[in-house]
Amino acid sequence: MSSLGTITVCCTPRPSGSWPRRLKGPSKRRSIIATSEVARMSGQQFSMTGFSWSAIAVLLFALLLAGCASGPSADRAATRDAVPRDEPYSTRGNPDDYSVLGKRYTVLASNSGFRERGLASWYGKKFHGRPTSSGEPYDMYKMTAAHKSLRLPTYVRVTNLDNGKSVVVRVNDRGPFVDGRIIDLSYAAAHKIEMTGKGTVPVEIEVVGSEDTRTAARNSSSARNPGRSRNLGPRSMPNARWGENVFVQIGAFRDADNAEEIGARLRRAGLSTVSQSDGGWTRVQVGPLASADEFDSVRERLHELGFQETTMVVNK
């Protein structure tokens, strides 16, 4: 009878987009044992009648354990949100300003009250293990992120406006250096808010910390320049629906006539505008936007017209 040249074990495949598996602990040891057994057997000739079926069953079971024991659900549960804690700022990652690809960026003097909306992207295997701007190695399996101007390290809550899912990450790197992208998430964080299959999604990011820090941030935010506000809209965040409720906001103005003048200028440039009045403020917005690509093109057009400080908003 012919020898057993190859043993094939089939494991139920993970669904597309599931968590990449890293064997460790008992699962890794089972894998080593099973592999050694196959290697030992591969050079031997033996008769099926002389080989115990129970031994085959044990071997197959060991291989199945090695291949399937550390499933996606276990890994997802093990990777929790980053926990905000007081840390000294990085001496390496916080220059007053820096240049990348010929463009200059300014690092914030304080993160207090920071909140922003825009498109998020994510980065993975290509950068895994490489040093970040703070000097730490990038680990795609940790809850981290990159931002162009927040002080390092800091903690932010990132909410996917497509589905309402959120994650708290530790910002320890610089980027993304692409116009229109406000934050780069690690693979783990992107997976948790279900954006790995899309590449980019609209998000809101907000600095988080202790309750005292959040209170100070709210007080600081409310005391800002009374002529123009970075208020991004209602605290309740509806899901983003491209083509319906996603806009680029030019600014919020106390003077309604000033807001109307800016809206008229944008319309003369061929942009569709709306005005939102709320609590004495008039917000001038362009949209609705049909896609992330349109968001990028509209934002670029606004920059050409001299409107540098724009933000994404999602209206109810």
mmCIF file of C-alpha atoms in Angstrom:
data_model
loop_
_atom_site.group_PDB
_atom_site.id
_atom_site.type_symbol
_atom_site.label_atom_id
_atom_site.label_comp_id
_atom_site.label_asym_id
_atom_site.label_seq_id
_atom_site.Cartn_x
_atom_site.Cartn_y
_atom_site.Cartn_z
ATOM 1 C CA MET A 1 0.000 0.000 0.000
ATOM 2 C CA SER A 2 1.271 3.534 -0.766
ATOM 3 C CA SER A 3 2.780 5.631 2.004
ATOM 4 C CA LEU A 4 1.114 8.653 3.540
ATOM 5 C CA GLY A 5 3.018 11.504 1.901
ATOM 6 C CA THR A 6 0.887 14.498 2.915
ATOM 7 C CA ILE A 7 -1.612 15.133 5.663
ATOM 8 C CA THR A 8 -4.100 17.937 4.891
ATOM 9 C CA VAL A 9 -6.177 19.476 7.632
ATOM 10 C CA CYS A 10 -8.968 21.941 6.774
ATOM 11 C CA CYS A 11 -9.966 24.599 9.238
ATOM 12 C CA THR A 12 -13.043 26.777 8.894
ATOM 13 C CA PRO A 13 -11.750 29.920 7.137
ATOM 14 C CA ARG A 14 -11.961 33.281 8.881
ATOM 15 C CA PRO A 15 -14.388 35.705 7.266
ATOM 16 C CA SER A 16 -12.930 38.495 5.145
ATOM 17 C CA GLY A 17 -11.575 41.330 7.271
ATOM 18 C CA SER A 18 -11.216 39.239 10.434
ATOM 19 C CA TRP A 19 -8.433 39.714 12.927
ATOM 20 C CA PRO A 20 -4.931 38.498 11.876
ATOM 21 C CA ARG A 21 -3.998 35.656 14.211
ATOM 22 C CA ARG A 22 -0.801 35.687 16.301
ATOM 23 C CA LEU A 23 -0.132 32.374 18.051
ATOM 24 C CA LYS A 24 1.154 32.622 21.581
ATOM 25 C CA GLY A 25 1.237 30.673 24.828
ATOM 26 C CA PRO A 26 -0.354 27.186 24.747
ATOM 27 C CA SER A 27 -1.560 27.598 21.157
ATOM 28 C CA LYS A 28 1.980 28.272 19.970
ATOM 29 C CA ARG A 29 3.310 25.258 21.884
ATOM 30 C CA ARG A 30 0.602 23.041 20.342
ATOM 31 C CA SER A 31 1.629 24.270 16.911
ATOM 32 C CA ILE A 32 5.288 23.380 17.541
ATOM 33 C CA ILE A 33 4.384 19.901 18.832
ATOM 34 C CA ALA A 34 2.078 19.193 15.887
ATOM 35 C CA THR A 35 4.644 20.429 13.355
ATOM 36 C CA SER A 36 7.379 18.285 14.910
ATOM 37 C CA GLU A 37 5.136 15.220 14.721
ATOM 38 C CA VAL A 38 4.394 15.782 11.031
ATOM 39 C CA ALA A 39 8.109 16.301 10.334
ATOM 40 C CA ARG A 40 8.958 13.059 12.157
ATOM 41 C CA MET A 41 6.355 11.098 10.212
ATOM 42 C CA SER A 42 7.085 12.607 6.792
ATOM 43 C CA GLY A 43 10.253 10.554 6.266
ATOM 44 C CA GLN A 44 8.721 7.204 7.281
ATOM 45 C CA GLN A 45 6.887 4.535 5.279
ATOM 46 C CA PHE A 46 4.032 2.851 7.094
ATOM 47 C CA SER A 47 0.999 0.727 6.350
ATOM 48 C CA MET A 48 -2.474 2.072 7.025
ATOM 49 C CA THR A 49 -3.335 -1.333 8.467
ATOM 50 C CA GLY A 50 -0.404 -1.107 10.839
ATOM 51 C CA PHE A 51 -1.004 2.472 11.940
ATOM 52 C CA SER A 52 -3.505 3.259 14.646
ATOM 53 C CA TRP A 53 -6.523 5.266 13.500
ATOM 54 C CA SER A 54 -6.658 6.717 16.996
ATOM 55 C CA ALA A 55 -3.151 8.136 16.481
ATOM 56 C CA ILE A 56 -4.311 9.820 13.267
ATOM 57 C CA ALA A 57 -7.304 11.272 15.077
ATOM 58 C CA VAL A 58 -5.091 12.651 17.847
ATOM 59 C CA LEU A 59 -2.724 14.209 15.303
ATOM 60 C CA LEU A 60 -5.554 15.813 13.324
ATOM 61 C CA PHE A 61 -7.078 17.195 16.511
ATOM 62 C CA ALA A 62 -3.713 18.703 17.528
ATOM 63 C CA LEU A 63 -3.390 20.389 14.135
ATOM 64 C CA LEU A 64 -6.914 21.758 14.371
ATOM 65 C CA LEU A 65 -6.166 23.198 17.811
ATOM 66 C CA ALA A 66 -3.001 24.835 16.516
ATOM 67 C CA GLY A 67 -4.792 26.363 13.533
ATOM 68 C CA CYS A 68 -8.008 27.484 15.190
ATOM 69 C CA ALA A 69 -7.474 27.893 18.929
ATOM 70 C CA SER A 70 -6.642 31.576 18.783
ATOM 71 C CA GLY A 71 -9.672 32.826 16.880
ATOM 72 C CA PRO A 72 -10.652 36.351 15.992
ATOM 73 C CA SER A 73 -13.029 36.818 18.917
ATOM 74 C CA ALA A 74 -10.325 36.043 21.489
ATOM 75 C CA ASP A 75 -7.864 38.485 19.915
ATOM 76 C CA ARG A 76 -10.448 41.256 19.611
ATOM 77 C CA ALA A 77 -11.459 40.859 23.247
ATOM 78 C CA ALA A 78 -7.823 40.947 24.349
ATOM 79 C CA THR A 79 -7.125 44.257 22.593
ATOM 80 C CA ARG A 80 -8.997 46.857 24.577
ATOM 81 C CA ASP A 81 -9.184 50.612 24.211
ATOM 82 C CA ALA A 82 -6.188 52.605 25.357
ATOM 83 C CA VAL A 83 -6.603 53.776 28.952
ATOM 84 C CA PRO A 84 -5.858 57.508 29.383
ATOM 85 C CA ARG A 85 -3.224 58.269 31.998
ATOM 86 C CA ASP A 86 -0.974 61.173 32.875
ATOM 87 C CA GLU A 87 2.277 60.975 30.911
ATOM 88 C CA PRO A 88 5.068 63.458 30.287
ATOM 89 C CA TYR A 89 5.107 64.787 26.748
ATOM 90 C CA SER A 90 7.704 63.281 24.455
ATOM 91 C CA THR A 91 10.918 65.314 24.249
ATOM 92 C CA ARG A 92 11.479 64.005 20.749
ATOM 93 C CA GLY A 93 8.023 64.228 19.176
ATOM 94 C CA ASN A 94 6.916 67.774 19.985
ATOM 95 C CA PRO A 95 8.900 70.410 18.098
ATOM 96 C CA ASP A 96 7.238 73.803 17.717
ATOM 97 C CA ASP A 97 6.889 73.029 14.016
ATOM 98 C CA TYR A 98 8.254 70.630 11.409
ATOM 99 C CA SER A 99 8.216 70.108 7.632
ATOM 100 C CA VAL A 100 7.224 67.041 5.623
ATOM 101 C CA LEU A 101 7.189 66.916 1.816
ATOM 102 C CA GLY A 102 7.732 70.658 1.672
ATOM 103 C CA LYS A 103 4.769 71.507 3.898
ATOM 104 C CA ARG A 104 5.131 73.035 7.364
ATOM 105 C CA TYR A 105 3.049 71.831 10.312
ATOM 106 C CA THR A 106 2.662 73.478 13.727
ATOM 107 C CA VAL A 107 2.355 71.427 16.922
ATOM 108 C CA LEU A 108 -0.336 72.648 19.315
ATOM 109 C CA ALA A 109 0.772 74.343 22.519
ATOM 110 C CA SER A 110 -2.103 72.574 24.316
ATOM 111 C CA ASN A 111 -4.525 69.769 23.476
ATOM 112 C CA SER A 112 -7.254 71.135 25.752
ATOM 113 C CA GLY A 113 -10.726 71.132 24.216
ATOM 114 C CA PHE A 114 -9.520 69.748 20.896
ATOM 115 C CA ARG A 115 -12.235 68.256 18.708
ATOM 116 C CA GLU A 116 -12.132 67.711 14.962
ATOM 117 C CA ARG A 117 -14.043 65.995 12.166
ATOM 118 C CA GLY A 118 -12.675 64.694 8.910
ATOM 119 C CA LEU A 119 -11.502 61.540 7.183
ATOM 120 C CA ALA A 120 -9.523 58.855 9.000
ATOM 121 C CA SER A 121 -7.171 56.372 7.375
ATOM 122 C CA TRP A 122 -5.135 53.509 8.852
ATOM 123 C CA TYR A 123 -1.687 51.990 8.529
ATOM 124 C CA GLY A 124 -0.554 48.416 9.069
ATOM 125 C CA LYS A 125 2.095 45.844 8.165
ATOM 126 C CA LYS A 126 4.320 48.118 6.075
ATOM 127 C CA PHE A 127 5.112 50.230 9.147
ATOM 128 C CA HIS A 128 4.911 47.509 11.818
ATOM 129 C CA GLY A 129 8.009 47.671 14.029
ATOM 130 C CA ARG A 130 9.277 50.954 12.609
ATOM 131 C CA PRO A 131 9.984 53.847 14.991
ATOM 132 C CA THR A 132 7.228 56.417 15.477
ATOM 133 C CA SER A 133 7.765 60.164 15.856
ATOM 134 C CA SER A 134 7.852 59.711 19.638
ATOM 135 C CA GLY A 135 10.598 57.090 19.322
ATOM 136 C CA GLU A 136 8.416 54.097 20.212
ATOM 137 C CA PRO A 137 8.140 51.206 17.743
ATOM 138 C CA TYR A 138 4.845 51.102 15.863
ATOM 139 C CA ASP A 139 2.719 48.091 16.808
ATOM 140 C CA MET A 140 -0.243 47.560 14.503
ATOM 141 C CA TYR A 141 -1.938 45.430 17.183
ATOM 142 C CA LYS A 142 -2.047 48.217 19.780
ATOM 143 C CA MET A 143 -4.626 51.012 20.082
ATOM 144 C CA THR A 144 -2.531 53.880 18.754
ATOM 145 C CA ALA A 145 -2.764 56.621 16.146
ATOM 146 C CA ALA A 146 -0.895 59.356 14.295
ATOM 147 C CA HIS A 147 -1.906 63.022 14.173
ATOM 148 C CA LYS A 148 -0.208 66.019 12.580
ATOM 149 C CA SER A 149 -0.552 68.589 15.366
ATOM 150 C CA LEU A 150 -1.629 67.074 18.716
ATOM 151 C CA ARG A 151 1.071 66.892 21.353
ATOM 152 C CA LEU A 152 2.564 63.414 21.837
ATOM 153 C CA PRO A 153 1.443 61.360 23.578
ATOM 154 C CA THR A 154 -2.221 62.157 24.080
ATOM 155 C CA TYR A 155 -5.441 60.157 24.138
ATOM 156 C CA VAL A 156 -8.390 60.707 21.817
ATOM 157 C CA ARG A 157 -11.741 59.084 21.249
ATOM 158 C CA VAL A 158 -12.310 58.327 17.568
ATOM 159 C CA THR A 159 -15.913 57.839 16.435
ATOM 160 C CA ASN A 160 -16.719 56.344 13.048
ATOM 161 C CA LEU A 161 -19.529 58.563 11.769
ATOM 162 C CA ASP A 162 -20.628 55.859 9.327
ATOM 163 C CA ASN A 163 -21.723 53.478 12.084
ATOM 164 C CA GLY A 164 -21.326 55.239 15.466
ATOM 165 C CA LYS A 165 -18.624 52.847 16.718
ATOM 166 C CA SER A 166 -15.813 54.438 18.727
ATOM 167 C CA VAL A 167 -12.414 53.604 20.167
ATOM 168 C CA VAL A 168 -9.961 55.352 22.498
ATOM 169 C CA VAL A 169 -6.410 55.455 21.144
ATOM 170 C CA ARG A 170 -3.046 56.792 22.268
ATOM 171 C CA VAL A 171 -1.587 59.242 19.748
ATOM 172 C CA ASN A 172 2.169 58.632 19.564
ATOM 173 C CA ASP A 173 3.062 59.358 15.935
ATOM 174 C CA ARG A 174 2.869 62.048 13.239
ATOM 175 C CA GLY A 175 0.713 61.840 10.118
ATOM 176 C CA PRO A 176 -1.154 61.260 7.910
ATOM 177 C CA PHE A 177 0.563 63.640 5.503
ATOM 178 C CA VAL A 178 -2.268 63.639 2.985
ATOM 179 C CA ASP A 179 -4.600 66.607 2.604
ATOM 180 C CA GLY A 180 -8.055 65.905 3.967
ATOM 181 C CA ARG A 181 -6.951 63.120 6.320
ATOM 182 C CA ILE A 182 -6.985 64.086 9.993
ATOM 183 C CA ILE A 183 -5.829 60.891 11.735
ATOM 184 C CA ASP A 184 -4.094 57.601 10.929
ATOM 185 C CA LEU A 185 -5.249 54.678 13.080
ATOM 186 C CA SER A 186 -3.390 51.493 13.888
ATOM 187 C CA TYR A 187 -4.790 48.313 12.367
ATOM 188 C CA ALA A 188 -6.247 47.281 15.738
ATOM 189 C CA ALA A 189 -8.112 50.567 16.183
ATOM 190 C CA ALA A 190 -9.326 50.626 12.576
ATOM 191 C CA HIS A 191 -10.586 47.064 12.917
ATOM 192 C CA LYS A 192 -12.511 47.891 16.079
ATOM 193 C CA ILE A 193 -14.531 50.657 14.404
ATOM 194 C CA GLU A 194 -14.989 48.524 11.266
ATOM 195 C CA MET A 195 -13.129 50.653 8.736
ATOM 196 C CA THR A 196 -10.380 48.316 7.494
ATOM 197 C CA GLY A 197 -12.410 47.299 4.456
ATOM 198 C CA LYS A 198 -13.037 50.893 3.371
ATOM 199 C CA GLY A 199 -9.651 52.566 3.688
ATOM 200 C CA THR A 200 -11.088 55.906 4.830
ATOM 201 C CA VAL A 201 -14.188 56.852 6.826
ATOM 202 C CA PRO A 202 -15.558 60.116 8.251
ATOM 203 C CA VAL A 203 -14.756 60.378 11.949
ATOM 204 C CA GLU A 204 -14.859 62.724 14.898
ATOM 205 C CA ILE A 205 -11.867 62.829 17.221
ATOM 206 C CA GLU A 206 -11.905 64.347 20.695
ATOM 207 C CA VAL A 207 -9.182 64.565 23.320
ATOM 208 C CA VAL A 208 -10.037 62.520 26.414
ATOM 209 C CA GLY A 209 -8.449 62.150 29.833
ATOM 210 C CA SER A 210 -9.429 62.405 33.463
ATOM 211 C CA GLU A 211 -12.732 64.087 34.369
ATOM 212 C CA ASP A 212 -10.802 67.145 35.577
ATOM 213 C CA THR A 213 -9.054 67.345 32.216
ATOM 214 C CA ARG A 214 -12.331 67.105 30.311
ATOM 215 C CA THR A 215 -13.914 69.828 32.470
ATOM 216 C CA ALA A 216 -10.952 72.127 31.907
ATOM 217 C CA ALA A 217 -11.137 71.384 28.201
ATOM 218 C CA ARG A 218 -14.816 72.350 28.013
ATOM 219 C CA ASN A 219 -14.174 75.597 29.903
ATOM 220 C CA SER A 220 -11.232 76.437 27.663
ATOM 221 C CA SER A 221 -13.239 75.701 24.517
ATOM 222 C CA SER A 222 -16.139 77.943 25.520
ATOM 223 C CA ALA A 223 -13.807 80.874 26.204
ATOM 224 C CA ARG A 224 -12.304 80.958 22.725
ATOM 225 C CA ASN A 225 -12.451 83.777 20.205
ATOM 226 C CA PRO A 226 -16.058 85.062 20.271
ATOM 227 C CA GLY A 227 -15.957 86.188 16.636
ATOM 228 C CA ARG A 228 -15.387 82.760 15.134
ATOM 229 C CA SER A 229 -15.833 79.350 16.703
ATOM 230 C CA ARG A 230 -14.495 75.853 16.133
ATOM 231 C CA ASN A 231 -17.817 74.492 17.388
ATOM 232 C CA LEU A 232 -18.448 71.437 15.257
ATOM 233 C CA GLY A 233 -22.161 71.163 15.870
ATOM 234 C CA PRO A 234 -24.425 69.145 18.160
ATOM 235 C CA ARG A 235 -22.833 66.678 20.560
ATOM 236 C CA SER A 236 -25.157 63.897 19.414
ATOM 237 C CA MET A 237 -23.561 62.494 16.274
ATOM 238 C CA PRO A 238 -25.816 61.061 13.576
ATOM 239 C CA ASN A 239 -24.406 58.473 11.210
ATOM 240 C CA ALA A 240 -22.848 59.909 8.066
ATOM 241 C CA ARG A 241 -24.819 59.356 4.868
ATOM 242 C CA TRP A 242 -22.875 60.426 1.801
ATOM 243 C CA GLY A 243 -24.995 62.521 -0.528
ATOM 244 C CA GLU A 244 -27.369 63.501 2.275
ATOM 245 C CA ASN A 245 -25.843 64.960 5.435
ATOM 246 C CA VAL A 246 -22.050 65.265 5.013
ATOM 247 C CA PHE A 247 -20.770 68.819 4.430
ATOM 248 C CA VAL A 248 -17.588 70.881 4.572
ATOM 249 C CA GLN A 249 -18.011 73.724 7.036
ATOM 250 C CA ILE A 250 -16.270 77.012 6.261
ATOM 251 C CA GLY A 251 -16.891 78.551 9.661
ATOM 252 C CA ALA A 252 -19.432 79.771 12.201
ATOM 253 C CA PHE A 253 -20.115 83.501 12.361
ATOM 254 C CA ARG A 254 -21.867 85.838 14.791
ATOM 255 C CA ASP A 255 -22.486 88.335 12.001
ATOM 256 C CA ALA A 256 -25.206 86.910 9.724
ATOM 257 C CA ASP A 257 -24.383 89.447 6.993
ATOM 258 C CA ASN A 258 -20.769 88.270 6.986
ATOM 259 C CA ALA A 259 -21.947 84.672 6.669
ATOM 260 C CA GLU A 260 -24.217 85.598 3.750
ATOM 261 C CA GLU A 261 -21.398 87.427 1.973
ATOM 262 C CA ILE A 262 -19.145 84.376 2.234
ATOM 263 C CA GLY A 263 -21.949 82.101 1.024
ATOM 264 C CA ALA A 264 -22.515 84.331 -2.011
ATOM 265 C CA ARG A 265 -18.802 84.254 -2.828
ATOM 266 C CA LEU A 266 -18.786 80.459 -2.708
ATOM 267 C CA ARG A 267 -21.847 80.226 -4.937
ATOM 268 C CA ARG A 268 -20.183 82.488 -7.496
ATOM 269 C CA ALA A 269 -17.315 79.988 -7.485
ATOM 270 C CA GLY A 270 -19.770 77.236 -8.408
ATOM 271 C CA LEU A 271 -20.118 75.634 -4.987
ATOM 272 C CA SER A 272 -23.445 74.620 -3.476
ATOM 273 C CA THR A 273 -23.847 76.180 -0.021
ATOM 274 C CA VAL A 274 -26.225 76.022 2.924
ATOM 275 C CA SER A 275 -26.485 78.136 6.065
ATOM 276 C CA GLN A 276 -27.295 76.699 9.478
ATOM 277 C CA SER A 277 -28.420 79.041 12.284
ATOM 278 C CA ASP A 278 -28.028 77.889 15.877
ATOM 279 C CA GLY A 279 -27.866 79.922 19.091
ATOM 280 C CA GLY A 280 -26.885 83.180 17.431
ATOM 281 C CA TRP A 281 -24.282 81.567 15.169
ATOM 282 C CA THR A 282 -24.593 81.118 11.405
ATOM 283 C CA ARG A 283 -22.640 78.200 9.968
ATOM 284 C CA VAL A 284 -21.682 78.288 6.298
ATOM 285 C CA GLN A 285 -21.341 74.853 4.710
ATOM 286 C CA VAL A 286 -20.701 73.368 1.268
ATOM 287 C CA GLY A 287 -22.523 70.210 0.241
ATOM 288 C CA PRO A 288 -23.996 67.716 0.676
ATOM 289 C CA LEU A 289 -21.016 65.665 -0.457
ATOM 290 C CA ALA A 290 -21.444 62.402 -2.321
ATOM 291 C CA SER A 291 -18.187 60.682 -1.353
ATOM 292 C CA ALA A 292 -14.788 60.978 0.279
ATOM 293 C CA ASP A 293 -13.349 61.855 -3.131
ATOM 294 C CA GLU A 294 -15.744 64.796 -3.448
ATOM 295 C CA PHE A 295 -14.809 65.888 0.072
ATOM 296 C CA ASP A 296 -11.161 65.993 -1.000
ATOM 297 C CA SER A 297 -11.864 67.925 -4.199
ATOM 298 C CA VAL A 298 -14.154 70.469 -2.492
ATOM 299 C CA ARG A 299 -11.652 71.005 0.295
ATOM 300 C CA GLU A 300 -8.888 71.578 -2.261
ATOM 301 C CA ARG A 301 -11.083 74.079 -4.130
ATOM 302 C CA LEU A 302 -11.812 75.934 -0.883
ATOM 303 C CA HIS A 303 -8.093 76.160 -0.165
ATOM 304 C CA GLU A 304 -7.599 77.721 -3.592
ATOM 305 C CA LEU A 305 -10.250 80.294 -2.676
ATOM 306 C CA GLY A 306 -8.404 81.131 0.531
ATOM 307 C CA PHE A 307 -10.445 79.113 3.036
ATOM 308 C CA GLN A 308 -7.758 77.150 4.864
ATOM 309 C CA GLU A 309 -9.561 76.212 8.090
ATOM 310 C CA THR A 310 -12.382 73.930 7.014
ATOM 311 C CA THR A 311 -13.838 70.890 8.701
ATOM 312 C CA MET A 312 -16.181 68.032 7.953
ATOM 313 C CA VAL A 313 -19.620 68.168 9.575
ATOM 314 C CA VAL A 314 -22.435 65.648 9.690
ATOM 315 C CA ASN A 315 -25.854 67.268 10.039
ATOM 316 C CA LYS A 316 -28.953 65.607 11.434
#
